[in-house]
Coordinates of C-alpha atoms in Angstrom, one line a residue:
M2 CA -10.2 -47.3 -21.5
A3 CA -8.9 -46.3 -24.9
S4 CA -5.3 -45.3 -25.2
Q5 CA -4.4 -41.7 -25.1
D6 CA -2.6 -42.2 -28.5
T7 CA -5.8 -43.3 -30.2
E8 CA -6.2 -41.4 -33.5
Y9 CA -9.5 -39.7 -34.1
A10 CA -10.6 -38.6 -37.6
P11 CA -13.9 -36.7 -37.3
P12 CA -16.0 -36.3 -40.4
E13 CA -15.0 -33.5 -42.7
M14 CA -17.2 -30.4 -42.0
N15 CA -18.9 -29.9 -45.4
I16 CA -21.4 -27.3 -44.4
E17 CA -22.6 -26.9 -48.0
N18 CA -24.1 -30.4 -48.0
A19 CA -24.6 -31.1 -44.3
P20 CA -27.1 -33.9 -43.6
A21 CA -30.2 -33.0 -41.6
P22 CA -29.7 -33.6 -37.9
V23 CA -31.3 -36.7 -36.5
T24 CA -33.6 -36.5 -33.5
E25 CA -32.6 -39.8 -31.9
L26 CA -29.3 -41.5 -31.3
S27 CA -29.0 -45.0 -32.7
P28 CA -27.2 -47.5 -30.5
E29 CA -24.1 -47.2 -32.8
L30 CA -24.0 -43.4 -32.5
L31 CA -24.5 -43.5 -28.7
A32 CA -21.7 -46.0 -28.4
A33 CA -19.5 -43.8 -30.6
L34 CA -20.2 -40.8 -28.4
R35 CA -19.4 -42.6 -25.2
K36 CA -16.2 -44.1 -26.7
R37 CA -15.0 -40.7 -27.8
S38 CA -15.7 -39.2 -24.4
D39 CA -13.8 -42.0 -22.7
T40 CA -10.9 -41.5 -25.0
V41 CA -10.7 -37.8 -24.4
L42 CA -11.1 -38.1 -20.7
S43 CA -8.4 -40.7 -20.5
Y44 CA -6.1 -38.5 -22.4
L45 CA -6.8 -35.5 -20.2
V46 CA -6.4 -37.3 -16.9
S47 CA -3.2 -39.2 -17.9
T48 CA -1.7 -36.1 -19.5
N49 CA -2.7 -33.3 -17.1
S50 CA -2.3 -35.3 -13.9
V51 CA 1.3 -34.1 -14.0
S52 CA 0.2 -30.5 -13.6
T53 CA 0.5 -28.4 -10.4
F54 CA -3.2 -27.6 -10.5
F55 CA -4.2 -31.3 -10.6
K56 CA -1.9 -32.2 -7.8
E57 CA -2.7 -29.2 -5.5
S58 CA -6.2 -27.9 -6.3
D59 CA -8.8 -28.5 -3.6
T60 CA -11.4 -28.8 -6.3
L61 CA -9.9 -32.1 -7.4
S62 CA -9.1 -33.6 -4.0
S63 CA -12.0 -36.0 -4.1
F64 CA -11.1 -37.1 -7.7
R65 CA -7.5 -37.7 -6.7
K66 CA -8.6 -39.9 -3.8
A67 CA -11.1 -41.8 -5.9
L68 CA -8.5 -42.7 -8.5
S69 CA -6.5 -44.4 -5.7
T70 CA -3.3 -44.4 -7.7
E71 CA -0.2 -42.4 -8.3
D72 CA 0.4 -43.9 -11.7
Y73 CA -2.1 -42.1 -13.9
S74 CA -1.1 -44.1 -16.9
K75 CA -3.1 -46.9 -15.3
L76 CA -6.7 -45.6 -15.2
P77 CA -9.8 -47.4 -14.1
E78 CA -12.2 -48.9 -16.6
D79 CA -15.0 -46.8 -15.1
L80 CA -13.0 -43.6 -15.3
F81 CA -16.0 -41.6 -16.5
E82 CA -18.1 -42.7 -13.6
V83 CA -15.3 -41.9 -11.2
F84 CA -15.0 -38.5 -12.8
N85 CA -18.7 -37.9 -12.8
S86 CA -19.1 -38.7 -9.1
N87 CA -16.0 -36.8 -7.8
V88 CA -15.5 -33.6 -9.8
E89 CA -17.7 -30.6 -9.0
L90 CA -18.4 -27.5 -11.1
S91 CA -15.7 -24.9 -11.2
E92 CA -15.4 -21.2 -12.0
Y93 CA -12.5 -18.9 -12.8
K94 CA -12.0 -18.1 -9.1
H95 CA -10.7 -21.6 -8.6
Y96 CA -8.0 -21.1 -11.2
Q97 CA -7.0 -17.5 -10.7
P98 CA -4.5 -18.1 -7.8
F99 CA -2.6 -20.6 -10.1
V100 CA -2.8 -18.6 -13.3
S101 CA -1.7 -15.4 -11.5
R102 CA 1.8 -17.0 -11.1
F103 CA 2.5 -16.2 -14.7
F104 CA 2.2 -12.5 -13.9
E105 CA 4.5 -12.4 -10.8
K106 CA 7.6 -10.3 -11.2
P107 CA 9.9 -12.0 -11.9
C108 CA 8.1 -15.0 -13.3
K109 CA 10.1 -18.1 -12.4
A110 CA 10.1 -21.0 -14.8
A111 CA 10.0 -23.5 -11.9
D112 CA 6.8 -21.9 -10.7
V113 CA 4.8 -22.1 -13.9
E114 CA 6.2 -25.1 -15.8
N115 CA 3.5 -27.9 -15.8
L116 CA 1.1 -25.5 -14.1
M117 CA -2.2 -26.4 -15.8
A118 CA -0.9 -28.9 -18.4
P119 CA 2.5 -30.3 -19.3
G120 CA 5.3 -27.9 -20.2
M121 CA 4.8 -24.2 -20.9
P122 CA 1.9 -22.5 -22.6
F123 CA 2.4 -21.4 -26.2
F124 CA 0.4 -18.3 -25.4
I125 CA -2.0 -16.9 -22.7
A126 CA -5.5 -15.9 -24.0
H127 CA -7.2 -13.0 -22.3
S128 CA -10.9 -12.3 -22.2
S129 CA -12.2 -9.1 -23.6
G130 CA -13.7 -8.0 -20.3
T131 CA -16.9 -6.7 -21.8
S132 CA -19.0 -6.7 -18.7
G133 CA -16.7 -4.4 -16.7
G134 CA -15.1 -7.2 -14.7
A135 CA -11.5 -8.1 -14.4
T136 CA -9.8 -9.7 -17.4
K137 CA -9.5 -13.4 -17.2
H138 CA -6.4 -15.3 -18.4
F139 CA -6.3 -18.8 -20.0
P140 CA -3.0 -20.5 -20.6
K141 CA -3.0 -22.3 -23.9
Y142 CA -0.8 -25.3 -24.5
Q143 CA 0.3 -27.0 -27.8
H144 CA -1.3 -30.4 -28.2
P145 CA -0.8 -33.3 -30.6
K146 CA -2.8 -33.3 -33.8
H147 CA -5.3 -35.9 -32.7
M148 CA -6.3 -33.6 -29.9
S149 CA -6.4 -30.5 -32.0
T150 CA -9.0 -31.3 -34.7
S151 CA -11.2 -28.4 -33.9
T152 CA -8.3 -26.0 -34.3
A153 CA -7.3 -27.5 -37.6
Q154 CA -10.9 -27.3 -39.0
T155 CA -11.3 -23.7 -37.8
M156 CA -8.1 -22.6 -39.3
A157 CA -8.9 -24.3 -42.7
A158 CA -12.3 -22.6 -42.8
S159 CA -10.9 -19.2 -41.8
N160 CA -8.5 -18.8 -44.7
P161 CA -9.3 -21.3 -47.5
V162 CA -7.3 -21.6 -50.7
S163 CA -9.5 -20.4 -53.7
K164 CA -9.8 -22.7 -56.6
T165 CA -9.8 -19.7 -59.0
G166 CA -7.0 -17.7 -57.6
G167 CA -9.1 -15.4 -55.5
K168 CA -7.8 -13.6 -52.4
N169 CA -8.9 -13.5 -48.8
C170 CA -9.1 -10.4 -46.6
V171 CA -8.4 -11.8 -43.1
V172 CA -8.9 -9.1 -40.5
Y173 CA -7.3 -10.7 -37.5
S174 CA -4.9 -9.1 -35.0
L175 CA -1.5 -10.6 -34.2
G176 CA -0.7 -8.1 -31.5
Y177 CA -0.5 -8.8 -27.8
R178 CA -0.9 -7.0 -24.5
E179 CA 2.4 -8.2 -23.1
V180 CA 4.9 -11.0 -23.2
V181 CA 5.4 -13.4 -20.3
A182 CA 8.9 -14.7 -20.3
P183 CA 9.6 -17.1 -17.4
V184 CA 13.3 -17.2 -16.3
D185 CA 15.5 -20.0 -15.1
E186 CA 18.0 -20.1 -12.2
K187 CA 20.3 -17.9 -14.2
D188 CA 17.6 -15.4 -15.0
E189 CA 17.6 -16.4 -18.6
P190 CA 14.2 -16.6 -20.4
V191 CA 13.1 -20.1 -21.2
A192 CA 9.9 -19.1 -23.2
H193 CA 8.1 -16.1 -24.6
M194 CA 4.3 -16.3 -24.2
P195 CA 2.3 -13.5 -25.7
V196 CA -0.8 -12.5 -23.7
C197 CA -3.3 -12.0 -26.5
L198 CA -6.7 -12.7 -28.0
M199 CA -7.6 -16.4 -28.4
S200 CA -7.8 -15.8 -32.2
S201 CA -4.4 -14.2 -32.3
G202 CA -2.7 -16.9 -30.2
T203 CA -4.4 -19.8 -32.1
I204 CA -3.1 -18.5 -35.4
R205 CA 0.4 -18.1 -34.0
M206 CA 0.3 -21.6 -32.5
H207 CA -1.2 -23.3 -35.6
I208 CA 1.4 -22.0 -37.9
G209 CA 4.3 -21.9 -35.4
M210 CA 4.7 -18.1 -35.1
H211 CA 7.0 -17.6 -32.1
Q212 CA 6.9 -14.1 -30.6
P213 CA 10.7 -13.4 -30.7
K214 CA 10.5 -13.6 -34.5
D215 CA 7.8 -11.0 -34.9
Q216 CA 10.1 -8.6 -36.7
F217 CA 10.6 -11.2 -39.4
Y218 CA 6.9 -12.1 -39.7
Q219 CA 6.1 -8.4 -40.2
K220 CA 8.0 -8.5 -43.5
I221 CA 5.9 -11.4 -45.0
K222 CA 2.8 -11.5 -47.1
V223 CA 0.9 -14.7 -47.4
P224 CA 0.1 -15.1 -51.2
I225 CA -3.6 -15.9 -50.8
N226 CA -4.2 -12.9 -48.5
T227 CA -4.8 -9.3 -49.5
S228 CA -2.9 -7.8 -46.6
P229 CA 0.7 -8.3 -45.5
L230 CA 1.2 -9.7 -42.0
A231 CA 2.4 -6.2 -41.0
G232 CA -1.2 -5.0 -41.1
S233 CA -2.1 -7.4 -38.3
F234 CA 0.4 -5.8 -36.0
I235 CA -1.2 -2.4 -36.0
P236 CA -2.6 -1.6 -32.4
D237 CA -4.8 1.3 -33.3
Y238 CA -8.3 0.0 -34.2
K239 CA -9.2 2.4 -36.9
S240 CA -5.8 2.3 -38.5
F241 CA -5.9 -1.5 -38.3
L242 CA -9.3 -1.6 -40.2
F243 CA -8.1 1.1 -42.6
M244 CA -5.0 -0.9 -43.7
H245 CA -6.9 -4.1 -44.1
G246 CA -9.6 -2.3 -46.0
L247 CA -7.1 -0.5 -48.2
F248 CA -5.2 -3.6 -49.3
A249 CA -8.5 -5.5 -49.9
L250 CA -9.9 -2.6 -52.0
A251 CA -6.8 -2.6 -54.2
E252 CA -7.3 -6.3 -54.9
R253 CA -10.1 -6.8 -57.4
Q254 CA -10.0 -10.6 -56.9
T255 CA -11.0 -10.5 -53.2
E256 CA -13.4 -13.4 -52.7
L257 CA -13.6 -13.8 -49.0
I258 CA -13.6 -11.4 -46.0
N259 CA -13.1 -12.8 -42.5
T260 CA -13.5 -10.5 -39.5
M261 CA -14.4 -13.1 -36.8
F262 CA -17.4 -11.0 -35.6
S263 CA -20.2 -9.3 -37.5
T264 CA -19.7 -6.1 -35.5
I265 CA -16.1 -5.8 -36.7
F266 CA -17.3 -6.5 -40.3
R267 CA -19.7 -3.6 -39.9
D268 CA -16.9 -1.4 -38.6
L269 CA -14.8 -2.4 -41.6
C270 CA -17.6 -1.5 -44.0
R271 CA -18.0 1.9 -42.4
V272 CA -14.3 2.7 -42.6
L273 CA -14.4 1.7 -46.3
I274 CA -17.4 4.1 -46.8
E275 CA -16.0 7.0 -44.8
Q276 CA -12.4 6.8 -46.1
Y277 CA -13.3 5.7 -49.7
D278 CA -11.9 8.7 -51.5
V279 CA -8.7 8.7 -49.4
M280 CA -8.2 4.9 -50.2
V281 CA -8.8 5.4 -53.9
D282 CA -6.2 8.2 -54.0
C283 CA -3.8 5.9 -52.3
I284 CA -4.4 3.2 -54.8
E285 CA -4.0 5.6 -57.7
K286 CA -0.8 7.2 -56.4
G287 CA 0.8 4.2 -54.7
T288 CA 0.9 5.9 -51.3
I289 CA 0.0 4.9 -47.8
P290 CA -1.0 7.6 -45.2
D291 CA 0.8 7.9 -41.9
L292 CA -1.8 6.7 -39.5
P293 CA -1.7 6.3 -35.7
G294 CA 0.1 3.1 -34.7
T295 CA 1.6 2.4 -38.1
D296 CA 5.1 3.9 -37.9
H297 CA 6.7 0.5 -37.0
V298 CA 5.1 -1.3 -40.0
H299 CA 5.0 1.4 -42.6
D300 CA 8.0 0.2 -44.6
N301 CA 6.9 -3.4 -44.4
L302 CA 3.5 -2.4 -45.8
M303 CA 5.0 -0.3 -48.6
Q304 CA 7.1 -3.1 -50.0
F305 CA 3.9 -4.8 -51.0
W306 CA 2.2 -1.6 -52.3
K307 CA 2.2 -0.1 -55.7
A308 CA 0.2 2.4 -57.7
D309 CA -2.7 1.0 -59.7
P310 CA -4.4 3.9 -61.6
E311 CA -6.6 1.4 -63.5
R312 CA -8.1 0.0 -60.4
A313 CA -8.5 3.5 -58.9
A314 CA -10.4 4.6 -62.0
E315 CA -12.7 1.6 -61.7
L316 CA -13.4 2.4 -58.0
R317 CA -14.1 6.1 -58.8
K318 CA -16.9 5.0 -61.1
I319 CA -18.4 2.7 -58.5
T320 CA -18.3 5.4 -55.7
N321 CA -19.2 4.8 -52.1
N322 CA -22.9 5.2 -52.6
T323 CA -24.5 2.4 -50.6
E324 CA -28.2 3.2 -51.1
E325 CA -28.6 0.2 -53.4
E326 CA -27.9 -3.2 -51.8
G327 CA -24.9 -5.2 -52.8
W328 CA -22.3 -2.4 -52.8
L329 CA -19.5 -4.9 -51.8
R330 CA -20.2 -7.0 -54.9
R331 CA -19.7 -3.9 -57.0
L332 CA -16.3 -3.4 -55.4
W333 CA -15.4 -7.1 -55.7
P334 CA -17.4 -8.9 -58.4
G335 CA -16.0 -12.3 -57.1
L336 CA -16.8 -11.7 -53.4
S337 CA -18.8 -14.8 -52.3
I338 CA -18.3 -15.3 -48.6
V339 CA -18.1 -13.1 -45.5
V340 CA -17.0 -15.0 -42.4
A341 CA -18.4 -13.4 -39.2
I342 CA -20.1 -14.7 -36.1
S343 CA -23.6 -13.3 -36.1
S344 CA -25.5 -15.3 -33.5
G345 CA -26.8 -14.0 -30.2
S346 CA -26.2 -10.3 -29.7
F347 CA -24.1 -10.1 -32.8
G348 CA -27.2 -10.5 -34.9
S349 CA -28.4 -6.9 -34.4
V350 CA -26.1 -5.7 -37.2
L351 CA -27.4 -8.2 -39.7
P352 CA -29.8 -5.8 -41.6
E353 CA -27.0 -3.3 -42.2
I354 CA -24.3 -5.7 -43.2
T355 CA -26.5 -7.9 -45.4
H356 CA -27.5 -4.6 -47.2
Y357 CA -23.9 -4.0 -48.0
M358 CA -23.3 -7.6 -49.1
G359 CA -26.4 -8.2 -51.2
P360 CA -28.0 -11.6 -51.9
E361 CA -25.1 -13.1 -53.8
V362 CA -22.7 -13.0 -50.8
N363 CA -23.0 -15.7 -48.2
L364 CA -22.6 -14.9 -44.5
R365 CA -20.9 -17.7 -42.6
T366 CA -19.6 -18.3 -39.2
L367 CA -16.6 -20.3 -38.1
G368 CA -18.4 -21.5 -35.0
I369 CA -18.8 -20.7 -31.3
N370 CA -15.3 -19.7 -30.1
C371 CA -14.4 -18.3 -26.8
S372 CA -11.2 -17.6 -24.8
E373 CA -11.7 -20.8 -22.9
A374 CA -12.0 -23.3 -25.8
F375 CA -13.5 -24.0 -29.2
L376 CA -17.1 -25.1 -28.5
A377 CA -18.7 -25.7 -31.8
L378 CA -18.3 -25.3 -35.6
A379 CA -20.7 -24.1 -38.2
Y380 CA -22.9 -27.0 -39.3
D381 CA -25.1 -26.0 -42.3
A382 CA -24.5 -23.1 -44.7
K383 CA -28.3 -22.9 -45.2
D384 CA -29.0 -22.4 -41.5
K385 CA -26.6 -20.0 -39.8
S386 CA -28.1 -20.8 -36.4
L387 CA -27.0 -24.4 -36.4
Y388 CA -23.7 -25.4 -34.8
K389 CA -22.0 -28.8 -34.2
V390 CA -20.4 -29.3 -30.9
V391 CA -16.8 -30.2 -31.4
G392 CA -16.4 -33.0 -28.7
S393 CA -13.1 -34.2 -30.1
D394 CA -10.7 -32.2 -28.1
D395 CA -12.4 -31.5 -24.7
I396 CA -15.1 -33.0 -22.6
I397 CA -18.3 -31.0 -23.1
E398 CA -21.2 -31.5 -20.7
Y399 CA -24.6 -29.8 -20.3
L400 CA -26.0 -28.3 -17.1
D401 CA -29.8 -28.1 -17.2
I402 CA -30.7 -24.5 -16.5
D403 CA -33.7 -25.6 -14.5
A404 CA -31.6 -28.0 -12.3
P405 CA -29.5 -27.2 -9.2
E406 CA -26.3 -25.5 -10.2
N407 CA -24.0 -28.4 -9.2
A408 CA -22.6 -31.5 -10.9
S409 CA -25.8 -33.4 -10.2
G410 CA -27.5 -31.3 -12.9
L411 CA -25.0 -32.3 -15.6
S412 CA -25.7 -34.5 -18.6
P413 CA -23.2 -36.0 -21.1
A414 CA -23.9 -35.5 -24.8
W415 CA -25.7 -38.8 -25.1
E416 CA -28.2 -37.9 -22.3
A417 CA -28.9 -34.3 -23.3
K418 CA -32.5 -33.9 -24.3
I419 CA -33.6 -32.3 -27.6
G420 CA -35.5 -29.0 -27.0
K421 CA -34.0 -28.4 -23.6
K422 CA -31.7 -25.5 -22.7
Y423 CA -28.4 -26.1 -21.1
E424 CA -25.3 -24.2 -19.8
V425 CA -22.1 -25.5 -21.3
V426 CA -19.5 -27.0 -19.0
L427 CA -16.0 -27.7 -20.2
T428 CA -13.2 -30.0 -19.1
T429 CA -10.3 -28.8 -21.3
R430 CA -7.0 -29.9 -22.7
D431 CA -5.5 -26.8 -21.0
G432 CA -6.3 -27.9 -17.5
F433 CA -9.8 -26.6 -16.6
W434 CA -12.1 -29.1 -15.0
R435 CA -15.9 -28.9 -15.3
Y436 CA -15.6 -25.2 -15.9
R437 CA -18.8 -23.2 -16.2
L438 CA -18.7 -21.4 -19.5
G439 CA -21.8 -19.4 -19.0
D440 CA -23.2 -19.9 -22.5
I441 CA -26.7 -21.2 -22.9
V442 CA -27.5 -23.5 -25.8
E443 CA -30.4 -25.6 -27.0
I444 CA -30.0 -29.1 -28.3
V445 CA -31.8 -29.5 -31.6
G446 CA -30.5 -32.8 -32.9
Y447 CA -27.4 -34.9 -33.6
D448 CA -25.0 -35.3 -36.5
P449 CA -26.0 -38.6 -38.2
R450 CA -22.3 -39.2 -39.0
D451 CA -20.9 -39.3 -35.5
G452 CA -23.7 -38.4 -33.1
Q453 CA -22.3 -35.1 -31.9
P454 CA -25.0 -32.7 -30.7
I455 CA -26.3 -30.0 -33.0
I456 CA -27.2 -26.8 -31.1
H457 CA -28.6 -23.4 -31.3
Y458 CA -26.7 -20.7 -29.4
L459 CA -29.1 -18.7 -27.2
E460 CA -27.4 -16.3 -24.8
R461 CA -25.1 -15.8 -21.9
R462 CA -26.5 -17.2 -18.6
N463 CA -25.7 -14.2 -16.5
V464 CA -26.4 -11.4 -19.0
H465 CA -29.6 -9.9 -17.8
I466 CA -31.0 -6.8 -16.2
R467 CA -33.0 -6.7 -13.0
L468 CA -34.5 -3.6 -11.3
A469 CA -37.2 -5.2 -9.2
N470 CA -38.1 -8.9 -8.9
E471 CA -37.9 -9.5 -12.7
I472 CA -34.9 -10.9 -14.6
T473 CA -34.9 -9.9 -18.2
T474 CA -32.5 -12.0 -20.3
E475 CA -30.3 -11.2 -23.2
A476 CA -32.7 -13.0 -25.6
Q477 CA -35.7 -11.0 -24.3
L478 CA -33.9 -7.7 -24.6
S479 CA -32.7 -8.5 -28.2
A480 CA -36.2 -9.6 -29.2
A481 CA -37.7 -6.4 -27.8
V482 CA -35.3 -4.2 -29.8
Q483 CA -35.9 -6.3 -32.9
S484 CA -39.7 -5.6 -32.5
V485 CA -39.2 -1.9 -32.9
S486 CA -36.0 -1.8 -35.1
K487 CA -37.6 -0.5 -38.3
E488 CA -39.5 2.2 -36.4
L489 CA -36.2 3.4 -35.0
G490 CA -34.5 3.4 -38.4
N491 CA -33.0 -0.1 -38.3
V492 CA -31.1 -0.6 -35.1
S493 CA -27.5 -1.7 -35.9
E494 CA -26.4 -2.2 -32.3
F495 CA -27.7 -1.5 -28.8
C496 CA -27.2 -1.9 -25.1
V497 CA -29.3 -1.5 -22.0
M498 CA -28.6 0.1 -18.7
P499 CA -30.7 1.0 -15.6
D500 CA -32.2 4.4 -15.7
Y501 CA -32.6 5.9 -12.2
R502 CA -33.3 9.5 -13.1
Y503 CA -36.9 9.3 -11.9
T504 CA -38.7 8.0 -8.9
T505 CA -39.6 4.8 -10.6
P506 CA -36.6 3.0 -12.3
R507 CA -36.7 1.9 -15.9
Y508 CA -34.7 0.3 -18.6
A509 CA -32.6 2.7 -20.8
F510 CA -32.1 1.4 -24.4
Y511 CA -29.1 3.0 -26.1
T512 CA -29.3 2.4 -29.8
E513 CA -27.3 3.2 -32.9
T514 CA -29.4 3.2 -36.1
Q515 CA -28.6 2.7 -39.7
K516 CA -31.0 5.5 -40.8
D517 CA -32.7 8.5 -39.3
I518 CA -35.8 7.7 -37.2
P519 CA -38.7 7.7 -39.6
G520 CA -42.1 9.3 -38.7
E521 CA -43.5 9.4 -35.2
A522 CA -41.2 7.8 -32.7
S523 CA -42.9 8.7 -29.4
V524 CA -44.8 5.4 -29.4
I525 CA -41.6 3.3 -29.4
P526 CA -41.0 3.4 -25.6
A527 CA -44.5 2.1 -25.0
K528 CA -44.1 -0.6 -27.6
L529 CA -40.9 -1.8 -25.9
H530 CA -42.7 -1.8 -22.6
K531 CA -45.6 -3.8 -24.0
F532 CA -43.3 -6.3 -25.6
L533 CA -41.3 -6.9 -22.4
Q534 CA -44.6 -7.3 -20.5
S535 CA -45.6 -10.0 -22.9
A536 CA -42.2 -11.7 -22.9
N537 CA -41.6 -11.7 -19.2
E538 CA -44.3 -12.4 -16.6
N539 CA -42.4 -10.9 -13.7
Y540 CA -41.7 -7.7 -15.7
L541 CA -45.5 -7.5 -16.3
K542 CA -46.2 -8.0 -12.6
D543 CA -43.6 -5.4 -11.4
S544 CA -44.5 -2.8 -14.0
N545 CA -48.2 -3.2 -13.2
A546 CA -47.3 -2.7 -9.5
G547 CA -45.5 0.5 -10.3
K548 CA -42.0 -0.9 -9.7
I549 CA -40.8 -0.5 -13.3
A550 CA -41.7 2.4 -15.6
V551 CA -41.9 2.7 -19.4
P552 CA -38.3 2.4 -20.9
S553 CA -36.3 5.4 -22.0
V554 CA -34.9 5.2 -25.6
H555 CA -31.7 7.0 -26.6
V556 CA -30.2 7.4 -30.0
L557 CA -26.4 7.5 -30.3
Q558 CA -24.2 9.2 -32.9
P559 CA -23.5 7.2 -36.0
G560 CA -20.4 5.0 -35.5
T561 CA -20.6 5.2 -31.7
F562 CA -20.2 1.5 -31.0
G563 CA -17.2 1.3 -33.4
E564 CA -15.7 4.2 -31.4
Y565 CA -16.5 2.2 -28.2
R566 CA -14.5 -0.7 -29.5
E567 CA -11.6 1.6 -30.3
W568 CA -11.8 3.3 -26.8
K569 CA -11.8 -0.1 -25.0
I570 CA -8.8 -1.3 -27.0
K571 CA -6.8 1.8 -26.0
T572 CA -8.0 1.9 -22.3
M573 CA -7.6 -1.8 -21.7
N574 CA -4.4 -2.3 -23.7
I575 CA -5.8 -5.1 -25.7
S576 CA -5.4 -6.1 -29.4
S577 CA -7.7 -5.0 -32.2
G578 CA -10.3 -7.5 -33.2
Q579 CA -12.2 -8.9 -30.3
V580 CA -13.9 -6.2 -28.3
K581 CA -17.6 -6.8 -27.7
V582 CA -20.1 -4.2 -26.6
P583 CA -21.7 -5.4 -23.3
L584 CA -25.4 -6.0 -23.8
V585 CA -26.2 -4.8 -20.3
V586 CA -24.1 -1.9 -18.9
W587 CA -23.7 -1.5 -15.2
D588 CA -20.4 0.4 -14.7
D589 CA -20.5 4.2 -14.5
V590 CA -17.5 4.7 -16.8
T591 CA -19.1 3.1 -19.8
R592 CA -22.5 4.6 -19.0
K593 CA -21.0 8.2 -18.9
W594 CA -19.1 7.5 -22.1
L595 CA -22.2 6.4 -23.9
E596 CA -24.2 9.4 -22.6
E597 CA -21.6 11.7 -24.1
H598 CA -22.4 10.2 -27.5
R599 CA -26.1 10.6 -27.2
V600 CA -27.8 12.8 -29.8
Q601 CA -31.4 12.3 -29.0
E602 CA -33.8 10.9 -26.4
V603 CA -37.0 9.7 -27.8
E604 CA -39.8 11.5 -26.0
A605 CA -42.5 9.0 -24.9
A606 CA -46.1 9.8 -25.9
S607 CA -48.3 10.9 -23.0
A608 CA -50.4 8.2 -21.5

């Protein structure tokens, strides 16, 4: 086995000139993949074997017995085969009893030190809880550089240094839900771990931002960024977007905007449009309005703010008229890149945001990031659907979606088949073992430089709606809406829920559109119905049998999904910046909230 100290230098991610993926692994690439997996697994076992979870978890009992040693620095040569034969798939329920120890009152340091990995976590990531389920928590530990290459690459891409002096508008939150502070025998805190978004915690860990020094950080402005750090500590979502938008608008040299998700970028654009005159007045007079959630950072913001009548006059001439595409380039002539994840369900806002951007601004994604781990990085600037699996920090395996849902259906990277669909399974630096991520990807090739898989992201495995015997997936629902988007006035965002108002149940599509519905809309429900029948054989059978009726279509007030994100941030006490609208809504609270924002139900044409 390779030593855990083995250095690994993955190829630089130059997405501007990415080589075309190869369709077959050469013997050299296959050997490189296997060697890297052995190196990572050796590191994970030898390092995380000191953890409480490794020692006590029933899910790893067979693995512990198979290793037949108490000295995990001496690992068998066939470690991967031992791992493959003795570790089953796991889900969050296997970890929750351990992770919950961080939230006991009081939290004793002796109970949580070395819990999932050595030492104490730097932060605890929380999921966004979009599907109505309980929030999940993922302790995040600091690792050596050679086991953190994906973090370094992601951070470099998220806030690059311009060669021409341009500025970056980075719309990330540094807030947190709470701080876990384990205490020693004398009841003295030994660590301060913010419970926050994965993006917030990763930034903190990458640059060494320790929570007790937050008051100091709020007085800083990074020279390459448009906004002071104080703007990232605003808990109110609309105020958070307003302040980032205001500082960016005042900076004519803004070249890059990074909002993590395309939906947040869309919300930012709408705040800029709706509050344009207010912002221009602020720029002209050197004032900042008193907005909800900004009292504690107002003075820190003001120290970096000054009147700029010349810029204000320029902006008044431009106006907030967005009818012609490329409005953002008129605000910022040097704007060249928007960084925002736009794959999967986030793709629905693309027509609207690309209209604001115009053809001269490139939309990029950092990759596929989740609360559990970094999965993949953007591969090719010319093809936004291509991602390269990281594979340098964690063990990533592939569960055939047509195989039994156990470890027998897993394939390592070098055995995954091009064109097949897989659920991603992770064994992470942070102590999760063969954890089912729930994301479905398709293998489309391999990076010719190091053999890592190149993938398309498809959908969440368990995001679907079922009213009879059919199962309609996220991808099918998204494609159905896309097929009628223009007829509805360009659908920006949507969700689906069951409609039980009538004898025969149906799908209810709740849509927010960029424009008013043009022309005759009564045919749209039938078109959605026909599309779903063609895309899903069981939907066709059940609808023909009278078990599923023609869908209902509902139009929401403009800005509803942005308000939804603000509502969830307040009700769930989570940070601004990572709230996703669930594609399929089941819970009554969200359903009733959306119904209150409905302005029209499209009446279906008579049969």
